[in-house]
Structures are given as C-alpha cells and as structure tokens.
Amino acid sequence: MTTTPTGPTRPASADDRYDRQLALGAAGLLAEFNRAGVLGVADVHVARRLGAATGETDEEVLLALALTVRAVRLGSTCLDLTTAAELPVEHAEGEEPPTLRWPDADTWTDRVASSPLAAAAVVRIDQALVYLDRYWREERQVCEDLLARLSAPAAPTPDLEPTAAEIFPDAGYDEQRAAALSSARRRTTVLTGGPGTGKTTTVAGVLALLAELDPDARIALAAPTGKASARLQESVERELGRLPERHRARLRDLRATTLHRLLGSMQPRTGSRFTHDRHRPLPFEVVVVDEASMVPLTMMARLLEALRPETRLVLVGDPGQLSPVEAGAVLTDLVDGFAGRADSPVTSLLETHRFQGSIAALEAALRADDADAVLHLLTTGDGVELVDPGDADALAAFGQVSADAAYSVTLAAEAGDGPAAVAALDAHRLLCGHRTGPWGVSGWNRRVERLLADRTGVTHYEEWYAGRPVLVLANDPGLGLYNGDTGVTVRRPDGRLRVVVPGAGGAQELATTRLSDVQTLYAMTVHKSQGSQAADVSVVLPPPESPLLTHELLYTAVTRAQHHVRVLGTEDAVRAAVARRVQRASGLARRLG
C-alpha cells in the first residue's frame, strides 16, 4: 500500500484572483495546499461542501478529506495519513519547495476518526487509511466475494491429463499446459504473464478442458474496452484454430464483448449499477476477462457480485502494465494479496514466446528493475535503440520513421486499398506519455503532418483526407465502434472518402460524416496502446521530472514492439522511468492476505 507520485498541479498564483487553479473562498490549510498545487480546485470544493453539510470545521480533518478526494481522482482508493506528507510538491527549478503545515501523523488519524465526517459515514477509517464511503464498501465487497469463492469446495473433476496432452502436444508449451490444468480445477483463477507468454494460448486450453467437462457450458469472453474485446476475439479464434477439431467444434461460436455489455445496461439514476447483479446473476458457467490490469475497483465489484457462486472466473492480465484510468489497481492487489497463500489462485506464465533477442532482454531487464541493463541494451542492442532528443540529426531521423510510416498509409489509401492501408497503419506505432504539449500526442501529430506534407507536397487544410488515420474516442454500439478502435480514411474509385475500421468480425467501411468523436492517429498515448502490438514502435518519453514517466509506462510502451523499438529520451529519463513505479494507495492486498 503506497501512494501515487502523479498528480501535483502547477502552483496557483495567490496574486491572481482569476487563476483557474485558485479555490476562491478557501481558507486555512485548504487554501495553503491549494496554492502550493497539492490540491486542485475540485478537491477543495468537495471538502468544503461536505464539511458544511456535516458541520465539520476542523481544518485538519477537511484537509484529510480533500486529500482523499485527490487520491481517488489520481487512481488510489484511499489515503494513507502516515505517508501523506511525502506527496510531491511542484516547485520551480532551483527553488526550495514550499513549506506546508502538515498535521501531526500520530494524532491526525484519531481526529478524522472522531469527526462528524466519520460519524456521517462520509469517510471511513481503516487503520491509518481514509476512504470515501463508496470505495471502502467496494474494496470490502471485492475482498469478501473473492475469499468466499476461494473457500467454497472445489467442484470434483475427472482426470484431465490426457485431454491436456491432446490440447498441448508440444513440449514447448509445458508451462501453458500446467496453467490450463490448474485453472480448469479452480472456481477462480488469476492468470498473469507478460506479453507473448502464451496467456491466450492458455485460455484456449482452459476453455477446451472445461468444454470437455461440460460440453453445454455457457462461456462468456469479456474485456474492459471494445478494442480489447475485439483483440480478445481475434486471438482466441486464432488459438482455437490450432486445437483438434472436436475441441474447435464445441467452442466455435464464442464471441467476446465488453464488461459493460456483459453486465447489461446501466440502471436509471446510478452511474455504477448494471442489469446483472447479485439478484440477477449472469447466466454463464465460465467467465473469462482479458486485460484485467485495466479493470478498476468499481467494475471488479460489479462483476464479482454478478457471478453465481458456481461460475468459474478466469482473470487474465499483466500486472506490469499501466493501471486503470479510474480508481484501483485490482490485478496488482490480487497478485500481491494472494502471494504466499496456500490457496492462492494466481498462476504466472514466465517464458516469453513473442520476443527474441534484445527486446526479450529489455523486457527482462525492466522486470528486474535493472536500469544499467536497460540502458546498456538501449545503447548497444540489436533491434532496440535510445535516441537523444538533444541531437538534432537523431531527432530528425526519429521523426522521419513516423513520417515514412504515414506515407505508406497514404499511398495505400489514395490507391483505395483498405487492407493495405490498415496493415501499413498497424506496422508502426508512435507512442507518447503525454496527451498535450510539444512532446505529447498533439505535438507529434502536428510534427508528423508537417513531415508528411514535405514528403508529398500536399498540405491538408480540410478535416478529412485520404490517408488520415483515426482513433475512436467514444463507444458507439450502433456503429459497432468502441473507444480505442483505429481506422484509415481511404479514397474510393468514385472519389468518396470512407473510413476502414478493422474488427473481430472483419473490417467495416463508414462514411466520414458518421464519425464524430475521433482524433488523428499519427501518435497515440501509451495508455491507449495497451493490448496492441506492432512490428515497429517509436516511444517518446516525458522529461525526467514528469510524474507520468513511470516504470509501467516504459514497460507497456516497449513491449508493444515485436521486432524493433526506438526510445526518444535522455539517460536520466530512462533511469527515472525504471525507478519510479505507479503506486496506488489501497487496502485490498492487505485484506486478501
């Protein structure tokens, strides 16, 4: 249980009453921490309103509430009062950080626990952890549901070894065979592993084994996002295609969906309840959830309460990747919390089958937190390279790689070849840690557009043009589009522009007028890239002082590459990334352990 390093805002100017980061009307500690950039305006306003509603006037208690709101906003489920004073405070280079009046840690917890806020259940105290009521309830529910599933008697299973040998005849898949057998014998499995370790191969084996036990078993495949569910569909179909015919026949009708669609439409007047819950459970004997590292606490709570006690649950993911945008890092908590338990449901795949040579070595060095080895590989390895942003020629060459990739997309799109345009788009990915700024997605999108215009001699002033790659930003079930989907604008023989969007059921063509919430995709954030892969990947690291520069960001970015990865950043930035992990305050691991 730790706190996240991300989040301090730029210090507000106390002299500028129009500064949007200044909470006007705040006083005492709330105003002090707001001016220092530790608290945002929303954090202060929520604390003041709830304090007024409960009669809370103690400024130290209100500060704890505001910091808890901030913690949830930045991905934690609670605030640890014993380490709150270690939160980073942004300050100008060369200046000392502002001195803040942190409450005494020894008495702070007691003051919050005895406050009107606690009496009204606005906040909950668990040891030195302060929760907003909702997340306290959800964390307890997730823990209780998981422990109940573990304590339930295991369903008797016949000898599955002969079937497992038939499904995994190759000796190179001993690890996957053992994991599949273990999962088939459990009601709950947490299957972890890095990219290319055979997680989907194992899932296909688990499904075949369970279908052997019950040919009529109803199976659900789900993922947090539409793009992730499409990738799950494609990868499971590919792996099932390698199985003997009798196993393929039982599983050929499987269709992946999003967790939201699996659980049903949201209930009126609530933003977190679905059609399926404890009173209307899901009608499946098996539920598989891929990309579990992206599942926040609230969604995990809704999923677990919607499962029947006898339903088998398989959570699949890589705890080394970036955490969800919303509060919680459940997969990491499960791995940490179940560690050492005799009844641990965690099964880890360690041997990679995707990477070779330096990329495999780079992934291993990152997992070992070995900054020296990471830098050595990036500067001497074959297929991996570190580009110095201070070297003008190297920077120009780095940008030209993305421009060349964009040019290949444009050529295919102008020729009306949709499949070739999509293949060219997927051959290279330019990933950024930031969304905005010169080193973020917006800046690099503009840079690549300029380089492409220099290459083609054509500058596009209109929004839509042949070769424009796009990223879908919002779900549109009516069109079959989901947040994270990608596509390419293609010119048809009659001159009309159509956007070709690949999916699990094949590519579809859409008129540009039907797409509203999209952005140009010469570059994308590392977070949006999770679950995808490309032959060639270019990564733009944030500067060393950026709180977004973390171990998880670098790991997720470089492991998207299959054959080549180049990282734009300084040695200091690489060392900072290896050393700085995204830490989210949570009590779930402790509860499970």
Coordinates of C-alpha atoms in Angstrom, one line a residue:
M1 CA 0.0 0.0 0.0
T2 CA 1.6 3.2 -1.2
T3 CA 0.7 6.5 -2.8
T4 CA 1.0 7.6 -6.4
P5 CA 3.6 10.1 -7.4
T6 CA 1.4 11.5 -10.1
G7 CA -0.8 14.5 -9.6
P8 CA 0.6 17.7 -8.3
T9 CA -0.7 20.6 -10.3
R10 CA 1.1 23.8 -11.1
P11 CA 1.1 26.0 -8.0
A12 CA -1.6 28.6 -8.2
S13 CA -0.8 32.3 -8.1
A14 CA -2.1 33.8 -4.9
D15 CA -2.0 37.2 -6.5
D16 CA -4.2 36.3 -9.4
R17 CA -7.9 36.0 -8.4
Y18 CA -8.7 34.9 -11.9
D19 CA -6.3 31.9 -11.8
R20 CA -8.5 28.9 -12.5
Q21 CA -6.4 26.8 -10.2
L22 CA -7.1 29.0 -7.2
A23 CA -10.1 28.0 -5.0
L24 CA -11.6 31.3 -4.1
G25 CA -13.1 31.4 -0.6
A26 CA -10.9 28.7 0.7
A27 CA -9.0 29.4 4.0
G28 CA -6.5 27.9 6.3
L29 CA -4.9 24.6 5.3
L30 CA -7.2 24.1 2.3
A31 CA -6.1 27.4 0.8
E32 CA -2.4 26.8 1.6
F33 CA -2.3 23.4 0.0
N34 CA -4.3 24.6 -3.0
R35 CA -1.9 27.5 -3.6
A36 CA 1.0 25.0 -3.4
G37 CA -0.5 22.9 -6.1
V38 CA -1.1 19.8 -3.9
L39 CA -4.9 20.2 -4.0
G40 CA -7.0 21.0 -7.1
V41 CA -9.9 23.3 -7.0
A42 CA -12.4 20.4 -7.2
D43 CA -10.7 18.7 -4.2
V44 CA -11.1 21.9 -2.1
H45 CA -14.7 22.5 -3.2
V46 CA -15.8 18.9 -2.4
A47 CA -14.2 19.1 1.1
R48 CA -15.8 22.4 1.8
R49 CA -19.3 21.3 0.7
L50 CA -19.2 18.1 2.6
G51 CA -17.8 19.8 5.7
A52 CA -20.6 22.3 5.6
A53 CA -23.2 19.5 5.2
T54 CA -21.9 17.6 8.2
G55 CA -20.9 20.5 10.4
E56 CA -17.2 19.7 10.2
T57 CA -15.0 22.7 11.0
D58 CA -11.6 21.1 11.9
E59 CA -9.3 22.3 9.1
E60 CA -7.0 19.2 9.6
V61 CA -10.0 16.9 9.0
L62 CA -11.1 18.9 6.0
L63 CA -7.6 18.6 4.6
A64 CA -7.7 14.8 5.0
L65 CA -11.0 14.7 3.1
A66 CA -9.7 16.9 0.3
L67 CA -6.5 14.8 0.0
T68 CA -8.7 11.7 -0.1
V69 CA -10.7 13.1 -2.9
R70 CA -7.5 14.0 -4.7
A71 CA -6.2 10.4 -4.1
V72 CA -9.3 8.9 -5.8
R73 CA -9.0 11.4 -8.6
L74 CA -5.5 10.2 -9.3
G75 CA -6.3 6.5 -9.1
S76 CA -6.0 5.5 -5.5
T77 CA -8.9 4.1 -3.5
C78 CA -7.8 5.7 -0.2
L79 CA -5.3 8.0 1.5
D80 CA -2.6 6.8 3.9
L81 CA -2.3 9.5 6.6
T82 CA 1.0 8.2 7.8
T83 CA 2.7 8.9 4.4
A84 CA 0.6 11.8 3.2
A85 CA 3.4 14.3 3.9
E86 CA 5.5 12.5 1.3
L87 CA 3.3 13.7 -1.5
P88 CA 5.4 15.6 -4.1
V89 CA 5.0 19.4 -4.2
E90 CA 5.8 21.0 -7.5
H91 CA 8.1 24.0 -7.5
A92 CA 10.3 25.9 -9.9
E93 CA 13.7 24.5 -10.7
G94 CA 16.4 25.9 -8.4
E95 CA 13.8 26.9 -5.7
E96 CA 13.1 25.2 -2.5
P97 CA 9.6 23.5 -2.3
P98 CA 7.1 25.5 -0.2
T99 CA 6.9 24.6 3.5
L100 CA 3.5 23.2 4.3
R101 CA 1.9 22.7 7.7
W102 CA 1.3 19.0 7.7
P103 CA -0.8 17.8 10.6
D104 CA 0.9 15.5 13.2
A105 CA 0.6 12.0 11.8
D106 CA 0.2 10.5 15.3
T107 CA -3.0 12.4 16.1
W108 CA -4.3 13.0 12.6
T109 CA -6.0 9.6 12.3
D110 CA -7.7 9.9 15.6
R111 CA -9.1 13.4 14.8
V112 CA -10.5 12.1 11.5
A113 CA -12.0 9.0 13.1
S114 CA -13.8 11.0 15.8
S115 CA -15.0 13.7 13.4
P116 CA -18.6 14.5 12.2
L117 CA -17.5 13.3 8.7
A118 CA -16.7 9.9 10.0
A119 CA -19.9 9.8 12.1
A120 CA -21.9 10.6 9.0
A121 CA -20.0 7.8 7.1
V122 CA -18.7 10.4 4.5
V123 CA -15.3 8.9 5.2
R124 CA -14.3 5.6 6.6
I125 CA -11.2 4.9 8.6
D126 CA -9.3 1.6 8.4
Q127 CA -6.1 1.7 10.5
A128 CA -4.5 4.9 9.0
L129 CA -6.3 4.6 5.7
V130 CA -9.0 7.2 4.9
Y131 CA -11.7 6.1 2.4
L132 CA -14.6 7.8 0.8
D133 CA -17.6 5.6 1.8
R134 CA -18.2 4.2 -1.7
Y135 CA -14.6 2.8 -2.2
W136 CA -14.5 1.4 1.3
R137 CA -17.6 -0.6 0.6
E138 CA -16.4 -1.7 -2.8
E139 CA -13.0 -2.8 -1.5
R140 CA -14.6 -4.8 1.3
Q141 CA -17.1 -6.4 -1.2
V142 CA -14.4 -7.4 -3.6
C143 CA -12.3 -9.0 -0.9
E144 CA -15.3 -10.8 0.7
D145 CA -16.5 -12.1 -2.7
L146 CA -13.1 -13.4 -3.7
L147 CA -12.4 -15.1 -0.3
A148 CA -15.8 -16.7 -0.4
R149 CA -15.1 -18.1 -3.9
L150 CA -11.7 -19.5 -2.6
S151 CA -13.3 -21.1 0.5
A152 CA -16.1 -22.8 -1.5
P153 CA -15.4 -26.5 -2.0
A154 CA -13.8 -27.2 -5.4
A155 CA -16.0 -29.0 -7.9
P156 CA -14.9 -32.6 -8.5
T157 CA -13.1 -33.0 -11.8
P158 CA -12.1 -36.2 -13.7
D159 CA -8.6 -36.8 -14.8
L160 CA -7.9 -34.1 -17.4
E161 CA -4.3 -35.0 -18.1
P162 CA -5.0 -37.0 -21.3
T163 CA -7.1 -34.2 -22.7
A164 CA -4.4 -31.6 -21.8
A165 CA -1.8 -33.6 -23.6
E166 CA -4.0 -33.7 -26.6
I167 CA -4.5 -29.9 -26.5
F168 CA -0.9 -29.1 -25.8
P169 CA 1.1 -31.8 -27.6
D170 CA 4.2 -29.7 -28.0
A171 CA 6.8 -29.9 -25.2
G172 CA 7.4 -26.2 -25.6
Y173 CA 4.1 -25.5 -24.0
D174 CA 4.6 -27.3 -20.7
E175 CA 4.0 -24.1 -18.8
Q176 CA 0.8 -23.3 -20.5
R177 CA -0.4 -27.0 -20.1
A178 CA 0.2 -26.9 -16.4
A179 CA -1.5 -23.5 -16.0
A180 CA -4.5 -24.6 -18.0
L181 CA -4.9 -27.8 -15.9
S182 CA -4.7 -25.7 -12.7
S183 CA -7.2 -23.2 -13.9
A184 CA -9.7 -25.9 -15.0
R185 CA -9.7 -27.3 -11.5
R186 CA -10.5 -24.0 -9.8
R187 CA -13.5 -21.8 -9.5
T188 CA -11.3 -18.7 -9.6
T189 CA -8.0 -18.2 -11.5
V190 CA -5.8 -15.1 -11.8
L191 CA -3.6 -15.8 -14.9
T192 CA -0.7 -13.4 -15.2
G193 CA 2.2 -13.0 -17.6
G194 CA 4.0 -10.5 -19.8
P195 CA 3.4 -10.0 -23.5
G196 CA 4.0 -13.1 -25.5
T197 CA 4.0 -15.6 -22.6
G198 CA 1.1 -17.5 -24.0
K199 CA -1.8 -16.2 -21.9
T200 CA -4.3 -16.6 -24.8
T201 CA -3.0 -20.0 -25.6
T202 CA -3.6 -21.0 -22.0
V203 CA -7.1 -19.5 -22.1
A204 CA -8.0 -21.5 -25.2
G205 CA -6.7 -24.6 -23.4
V206 CA -8.7 -23.9 -20.3
L207 CA -11.9 -23.4 -22.4
A208 CA -11.3 -26.7 -24.2
L209 CA -10.8 -28.5 -20.9
L210 CA -13.9 -27.0 -19.4
A211 CA -15.9 -27.9 -22.5
E212 CA -14.6 -31.5 -22.1
L213 CA -16.1 -31.4 -18.6
D214 CA -19.4 -29.9 -19.7
P215 CA -20.0 -29.6 -23.5
D216 CA -23.0 -27.5 -22.8
A217 CA -21.3 -24.9 -20.6
R218 CA -22.1 -21.3 -21.4
I219 CA -19.0 -19.3 -21.8
A220 CA -18.5 -15.5 -21.8
L221 CA -15.4 -13.7 -23.0
A222 CA -15.1 -10.1 -22.0
A223 CA -12.6 -7.2 -21.8
P224 CA -12.7 -3.7 -20.4
T225 CA -12.9 -1.9 -23.7
G226 CA -14.3 -2.5 -27.2
K227 CA -10.8 -2.6 -28.7
A228 CA -9.6 -5.1 -26.1
S229 CA -12.6 -7.3 -26.7
A230 CA -12.0 -7.3 -30.4
R231 CA -8.4 -8.3 -29.9
L232 CA -9.5 -11.0 -27.5
Q233 CA -11.9 -12.3 -30.1
E234 CA -9.2 -12.4 -32.8
S235 CA -6.6 -14.0 -30.6
V236 CA -8.9 -16.7 -29.1
E237 CA -10.2 -17.6 -32.6
R238 CA -6.6 -17.9 -33.7
E239 CA -5.6 -20.2 -30.8
L240 CA -8.7 -22.3 -31.0
G241 CA -7.9 -22.9 -34.7
R242 CA -4.8 -24.8 -33.5
L243 CA -6.9 -27.3 -31.5
P244 CA -8.1 -30.7 -32.6
E245 CA -11.5 -30.5 -34.5
R246 CA -13.6 -31.9 -31.7
H247 CA -12.5 -29.1 -29.4
R248 CA -12.9 -26.4 -32.1
A249 CA -16.4 -27.6 -32.8
R250 CA -17.5 -27.0 -29.2
L251 CA -16.1 -23.5 -29.0
R252 CA -16.5 -22.1 -32.5
D253 CA -19.4 -19.8 -31.5
L254 CA -17.7 -17.9 -28.8
R255 CA -18.0 -14.1 -29.1
A256 CA -16.1 -11.5 -27.0
T257 CA -17.8 -8.4 -25.6
T258 CA -17.0 -5.5 -23.2
L259 CA -17.6 -5.8 -19.5
H260 CA -20.2 -3.1 -19.7
R261 CA -22.2 -5.0 -22.3
L262 CA -21.8 -8.3 -20.5
L263 CA -23.2 -6.8 -17.3
G264 CA -26.1 -5.1 -19.1
S265 CA -27.2 -1.5 -19.4
M266 CA -26.7 0.9 -16.5
Q267 CA -29.6 1.3 -14.2
P268 CA -31.5 4.6 -14.1
R269 CA -30.2 7.3 -11.7
T270 CA -26.9 5.4 -11.0
G271 CA -23.6 5.5 -12.7
S272 CA -22.2 2.2 -11.4
R273 CA -25.0 -0.4 -11.3
F274 CA -25.9 -2.8 -14.1
T275 CA -28.7 -5.1 -15.1
H276 CA -26.9 -8.1 -13.7
D277 CA -26.1 -8.1 -10.0
R278 CA -26.4 -10.4 -7.0
H279 CA -30.1 -10.7 -7.5
R280 CA -29.9 -11.2 -11.3
P281 CA -26.7 -13.1 -11.9
L282 CA -25.1 -13.7 -15.2
P283 CA -26.3 -16.9 -16.9
F284 CA -22.8 -18.4 -17.6
E285 CA -20.8 -21.3 -16.3
V286 CA -17.5 -19.7 -17.3
V287 CA -16.5 -16.1 -17.5
V288 CA -13.1 -15.0 -18.9
V289 CA -11.9 -11.4 -18.5
D290 CA -8.9 -10.3 -20.5
E291 CA -6.7 -7.2 -19.9
A292 CA -7.6 -7.4 -16.2
S293 CA -4.9 -4.8 -15.4
M294 CA -7.3 -2.2 -16.9
V295 CA -10.3 -3.2 -14.7
P296 CA -10.9 -0.6 -11.9
L297 CA -12.2 -1.4 -8.4
T298 CA -15.8 -0.4 -9.1
M299 CA -16.1 -2.6 -12.2
M300 CA -14.5 -5.5 -10.4
A301 CA -17.0 -5.2 -7.7
R302 CA -19.9 -5.1 -10.2
L303 CA -18.5 -8.2 -12.0
L304 CA -18.0 -10.3 -8.8
E305 CA -21.5 -9.6 -7.5
A306 CA -23.0 -10.6 -10.8
L307 CA -21.4 -14.1 -10.7
R308 CA -23.1 -17.2 -9.4
P309 CA -21.1 -19.0 -6.8
E310 CA -20.5 -22.0 -9.1
T311 CA -19.4 -19.9 -12.1
R312 CA -15.8 -20.3 -13.0
L313 CA -13.9 -17.0 -13.3
V314 CA -10.6 -16.5 -15.1
L315 CA -9.0 -13.1 -14.9
V316 CA -6.1 -12.6 -17.4
G317 CA -3.6 -9.8 -17.4
D318 CA -0.2 -8.4 -16.9
P319 CA 0.3 -6.6 -13.6
G320 CA 3.4 -4.9 -15.0
Q321 CA 1.3 -2.7 -17.4
L322 CA -0.4 0.6 -16.7
S323 CA -3.2 0.7 -14.2
P324 CA -6.8 1.7 -15.0
V325 CA -7.7 5.3 -15.5
E326 CA -10.3 5.0 -12.7
A327 CA -9.5 4.3 -9.1
G328 CA -7.9 1.0 -8.2
A329 CA -5.2 -1.4 -9.4
V330 CA -7.1 -4.6 -8.6
L331 CA -4.9 -7.0 -10.6
T332 CA -1.8 -5.9 -8.8
D333 CA -3.6 -6.1 -5.5
L334 CA -4.7 -9.6 -6.2
V335 CA -1.2 -10.7 -7.1
D336 CA 0.3 -9.1 -4.0
G337 CA -2.5 -10.0 -1.7
F338 CA -2.6 -13.7 -2.6
A339 CA 1.2 -14.1 -2.5
G340 CA 2.2 -16.7 0.0
R341 CA -1.3 -18.2 0.5
A342 CA -1.6 -21.9 0.2
D343 CA -4.9 -21.5 -1.7
S344 CA -3.6 -18.7 -4.0
P345 CA -5.5 -18.6 -7.3
V346 CA -2.6 -16.8 -9.1
T347 CA -0.9 -18.7 -11.9
S348 CA 2.0 -16.8 -13.6
L349 CA 3.5 -17.5 -17.0
L350 CA 7.1 -16.5 -17.3
E351 CA 8.6 -17.8 -20.6
T352 CA 8.0 -15.4 -23.5
H353 CA 7.3 -16.6 -27.0
R354 CA 6.8 -13.3 -28.8
F355 CA 10.1 -11.5 -28.3
Q356 CA 13.5 -12.5 -29.4
G357 CA 17.0 -11.1 -28.9
S358 CA 17.3 -7.6 -27.4
I359 CA 13.6 -6.9 -27.0
A360 CA 13.2 -10.0 -24.8
A361 CA 16.3 -9.0 -22.9
L362 CA 15.0 -5.5 -22.5
E363 CA 11.7 -6.7 -21.1
A364 CA 13.6 -9.0 -18.6
A365 CA 15.8 -6.0 -17.5
L366 CA 12.7 -3.9 -16.9
R367 CA 11.0 -6.6 -14.9
A368 CA 14.2 -6.8 -12.8
D369 CA 14.3 -3.0 -12.3
D370 CA 17.9 -3.0 -13.7
A371 CA 18.4 0.5 -15.0
D372 CA 22.0 -0.2 -16.0
A373 CA 21.0 -3.3 -18.1
V374 CA 18.1 -1.3 -19.7
L375 CA 20.4 1.5 -20.7
H376 CA 23.1 -1.0 -22.0
L377 CA 20.6 -2.7 -24.2
L378 CA 19.1 0.5 -25.5
T379 CA 22.5 1.8 -26.5
T380 CA 24.1 -1.5 -27.8
G381 CA 21.3 -3.9 -28.5
D382 CA 20.1 -5.1 -31.9
G383 CA 16.5 -4.0 -32.6
V384 CA 16.4 -1.5 -29.7
E385 CA 17.8 2.0 -29.6
L386 CA 17.9 5.1 -27.5
V387 CA 17.6 8.4 -29.3
D388 CA 19.0 11.5 -27.7
P389 CA 16.4 14.4 -28.0
G390 CA 19.3 16.9 -27.8
D391 CA 20.8 15.5 -31.0
A392 CA 19.1 17.4 -33.9
D393 CA 20.1 14.9 -36.5
A394 CA 18.9 11.9 -34.4
L395 CA 15.7 13.7 -33.5
A396 CA 15.0 14.4 -37.2
A397 CA 15.7 10.7 -38.1
F398 CA 13.3 9.6 -35.3
G399 CA 10.5 11.8 -36.7
Q400 CA 11.2 10.6 -40.2
V401 CA 10.4 7.0 -39.3
S402 CA 6.9 8.0 -38.4
A403 CA 6.6 10.2 -41.5
D404 CA 7.7 7.2 -43.7
A405 CA 5.1 5.0 -42.0
A406 CA 2.4 7.7 -42.6
Y407 CA 3.5 8.0 -46.2
S408 CA 3.0 4.2 -46.7
V409 CA -0.5 4.5 -45.3
T410 CA -1.2 7.5 -47.6
L411 CA -0.1 5.6 -50.7
A412 CA -2.4 2.6 -50.0
A413 CA -5.3 4.9 -49.0
E414 CA -5.0 7.0 -52.2
A415 CA -5.0 3.8 -54.2
G416 CA -8.2 2.7 -52.5
D417 CA -6.6 -0.4 -50.9
G418 CA -8.2 -0.6 -47.5
P419 CA -6.5 -3.8 -46.2
A420 CA -3.1 -2.5 -47.3
A421 CA -3.7 0.9 -45.6
V422 CA -4.8 -0.8 -42.3
A423 CA -1.7 -3.1 -42.5
A424 CA 0.6 -0.1 -43.0
L425 CA -1.0 1.7 -40.1
D426 CA -0.5 -1.4 -37.8
A427 CA 3.1 -1.9 -38.9
H428 CA 4.3 1.1 -36.9
R429 CA 3.1 2.9 -33.7
L430 CA 4.3 6.2 -32.3
L431 CA 3.6 6.3 -28.6
C432 CA 3.7 9.2 -26.2
G433 CA 3.4 9.5 -22.4
H434 CA 1.6 12.9 -22.6
R435 CA -1.5 13.8 -24.5
T436 CA -0.7 17.5 -25.0
G437 CA 2.4 19.7 -25.4
P438 CA 5.3 19.5 -27.9
W439 CA 6.3 16.0 -26.7
G440 CA 2.8 14.7 -26.4
V441 CA 0.3 13.2 -28.9
S442 CA -0.9 16.6 -30.1
G443 CA 2.6 17.9 -30.7
W444 CA 3.8 14.8 -32.5
N445 CA 0.6 14.6 -34.6
R446 CA 1.4 18.1 -35.9
R447 CA 5.1 17.2 -36.4
V448 CA 4.3 14.1 -38.5
E449 CA 1.7 16.0 -40.5
R450 CA 4.3 18.6 -41.4
L451 CA 6.9 16.0 -42.3
L452 CA 4.3 14.2 -44.5
A453 CA 3.4 17.4 -46.2
D454 CA 7.1 18.0 -47.0
R455 CA 7.2 14.4 -48.5
T456 CA 4.1 14.6 -50.6
G457 CA 4.0 18.3 -51.4
V458 CA 0.3 18.4 -50.2
T459 CA -0.9 20.2 -47.2
H460 CA -4.3 19.2 -46.0
Y461 CA -6.5 22.1 -44.6
E462 CA -9.7 20.1 -44.5
E463 CA -10.5 17.7 -41.7
W464 CA -10.8 14.5 -43.8
Y465 CA -8.4 13.3 -46.4
A466 CA -7.2 10.1 -47.9
G467 CA -4.6 8.5 -45.6
R468 CA -5.8 10.2 -42.4
P469 CA -5.5 7.6 -39.6
V470 CA -8.1 8.0 -36.8
L471 CA -8.5 6.8 -33.3
V472 CA -12.1 6.4 -31.9
L473 CA -12.6 8.2 -28.6
A474 CA -16.1 7.1 -27.6
N475 CA -18.2 4.0 -27.7
D476 CA -20.9 3.8 -30.5
P477 CA -22.6 0.4 -30.3
G478 CA -24.9 1.3 -33.1
L479 CA -21.9 1.5 -35.5
G480 CA -20.1 -1.3 -33.8
L481 CA -17.3 1.2 -32.8
Y482 CA -15.6 1.4 -29.4
N483 CA -13.2 3.6 -27.6
G484 CA -9.7 2.7 -28.8
D485 CA -10.7 1.4 -32.3
T486 CA -8.4 2.6 -35.1
G487 CA -9.1 3.1 -38.8
V488 CA -7.8 4.7 -42.0
T489 CA -9.5 7.1 -44.4
V490 CA -9.5 5.6 -47.9
R491 CA -10.4 7.2 -51.3
R492 CA -12.7 5.0 -53.3
P493 CA -12.7 4.9 -57.1
D494 CA -15.6 7.4 -57.3
G495 CA -13.6 9.9 -55.2
R496 CA -15.6 9.4 -52.0
L497 CA -13.8 9.1 -48.7
R498 CA -14.5 6.1 -46.5
V499 CA -13.0 5.1 -43.1
V500 CA -12.0 1.5 -42.9
V501 CA -12.1 0.2 -39.4
P502 CA -10.9 -3.4 -38.7
G503 CA -12.6 -5.5 -36.1
A504 CA -13.1 -9.1 -34.8
G505 CA -15.9 -9.6 -37.4
G506 CA -13.9 -8.2 -40.3
A507 CA -13.4 -4.6 -41.5
Q508 CA -16.2 -2.2 -42.0
E509 CA -16.4 1.0 -44.1
L510 CA -18.1 4.1 -42.8
A511 CA -18.8 7.5 -44.2
T512 CA -16.7 10.2 -42.6
T513 CA -19.9 12.0 -41.6
R514 CA -20.9 9.2 -39.3
L515 CA -17.7 9.6 -37.2
S516 CA -17.8 12.4 -34.8
D517 CA -15.6 11.7 -31.7
V518 CA -12.3 10.7 -33.3
Q519 CA -8.8 12.2 -33.5
T520 CA -5.9 11.9 -35.9
L521 CA -3.7 9.0 -35.1
Y522 CA -0.2 9.7 -36.2
A523 CA 0.6 9.3 -32.5
M524 CA -1.3 7.9 -29.5
T525 CA -0.8 7.6 -25.8
V526 CA 0.9 4.6 -24.3
H527 CA -2.3 4.0 -22.2
K528 CA -4.4 3.7 -25.4
S529 CA -1.9 1.2 -26.8
Q530 CA -2.4 -1.4 -24.1
G531 CA -3.2 -4.8 -25.5
S532 CA -2.0 -3.9 -29.0
Q533 CA 1.3 -4.7 -30.8
A534 CA 3.2 -3.5 -33.9
A535 CA 6.3 -4.7 -35.7
D536 CA 8.0 -1.3 -35.2
V537 CA 7.4 1.0 -32.2
S538 CA 8.7 4.5 -31.5
V539 CA 8.4 5.8 -28.0
V540 CA 8.5 9.5 -26.8
L541 CA 9.4 9.6 -23.1
P542 CA 8.4 12.5 -21.0
P543 CA 11.2 14.5 -19.3
P544 CA 12.7 13.0 -16.1
E545 CA 10.7 15.3 -13.8
S546 CA 7.3 14.4 -15.3
P547 CA 5.1 12.4 -12.8
L548 CA 3.8 10.5 -15.9
L549 CA 7.2 9.0 -16.5
T550 CA 7.0 5.6 -14.7
H551 CA 8.2 2.1 -14.9
E552 CA 4.8 0.9 -16.1
L553 CA 4.7 3.5 -18.9
L554 CA 8.1 2.4 -20.2
Y555 CA 7.4 -1.3 -19.8
T556 CA 4.0 -1.0 -21.6
A557 CA 5.4 1.0 -24.4
V558 CA 8.5 -1.1 -25.3
T559 CA 6.6 -4.4 -25.0
R560 CA 4.2 -3.3 -27.8
A561 CA 7.0 -3.9 -30.3
Q562 CA 7.6 -7.2 -32.0
H563 CA 10.8 -6.6 -33.9
H564 CA 12.1 -3.1 -33.3
V565 CA 11.7 -0.3 -30.7
R566 CA 13.3 3.1 -30.5
V567 CA 13.0 5.3 -27.4
L568 CA 13.3 9.1 -27.6
G569 CA 14.6 10.2 -24.2
T570 CA 17.7 11.0 -22.2
E571 CA 19.5 8.5 -20.0
D572 CA 18.2 10.4 -16.9
A573 CA 14.7 9.9 -18.2
V574 CA 15.2 6.2 -18.7
R575 CA 16.7 5.8 -15.2
A576 CA 13.8 7.8 -13.7
A577 CA 11.3 5.6 -15.5
V578 CA 12.9 2.3 -14.3
A579 CA 13.0 3.6 -10.7
R580 CA 9.5 5.2 -10.5
R581 CA 6.6 2.9 -10.2
V582 CA 2.9 3.9 -10.3
Q583 CA 1.8 3.3 -6.7
R584 CA -1.8 3.4 -5.8
A585 CA -3.0 3.5 -2.2
S586 CA -5.2 0.6 -1.5
G587 CA -6.0 -1.7 1.4
L588 CA -7.2 -4.6 -0.8
A589 CA -3.9 -6.6 -0.9
R590 CA -3.7 -6.4 2.9
R591 CA -7.3 -7.6 3.3
L592 CA -6.8 -10.6 0.9
G593 CA -3.5 -11.6 2.7

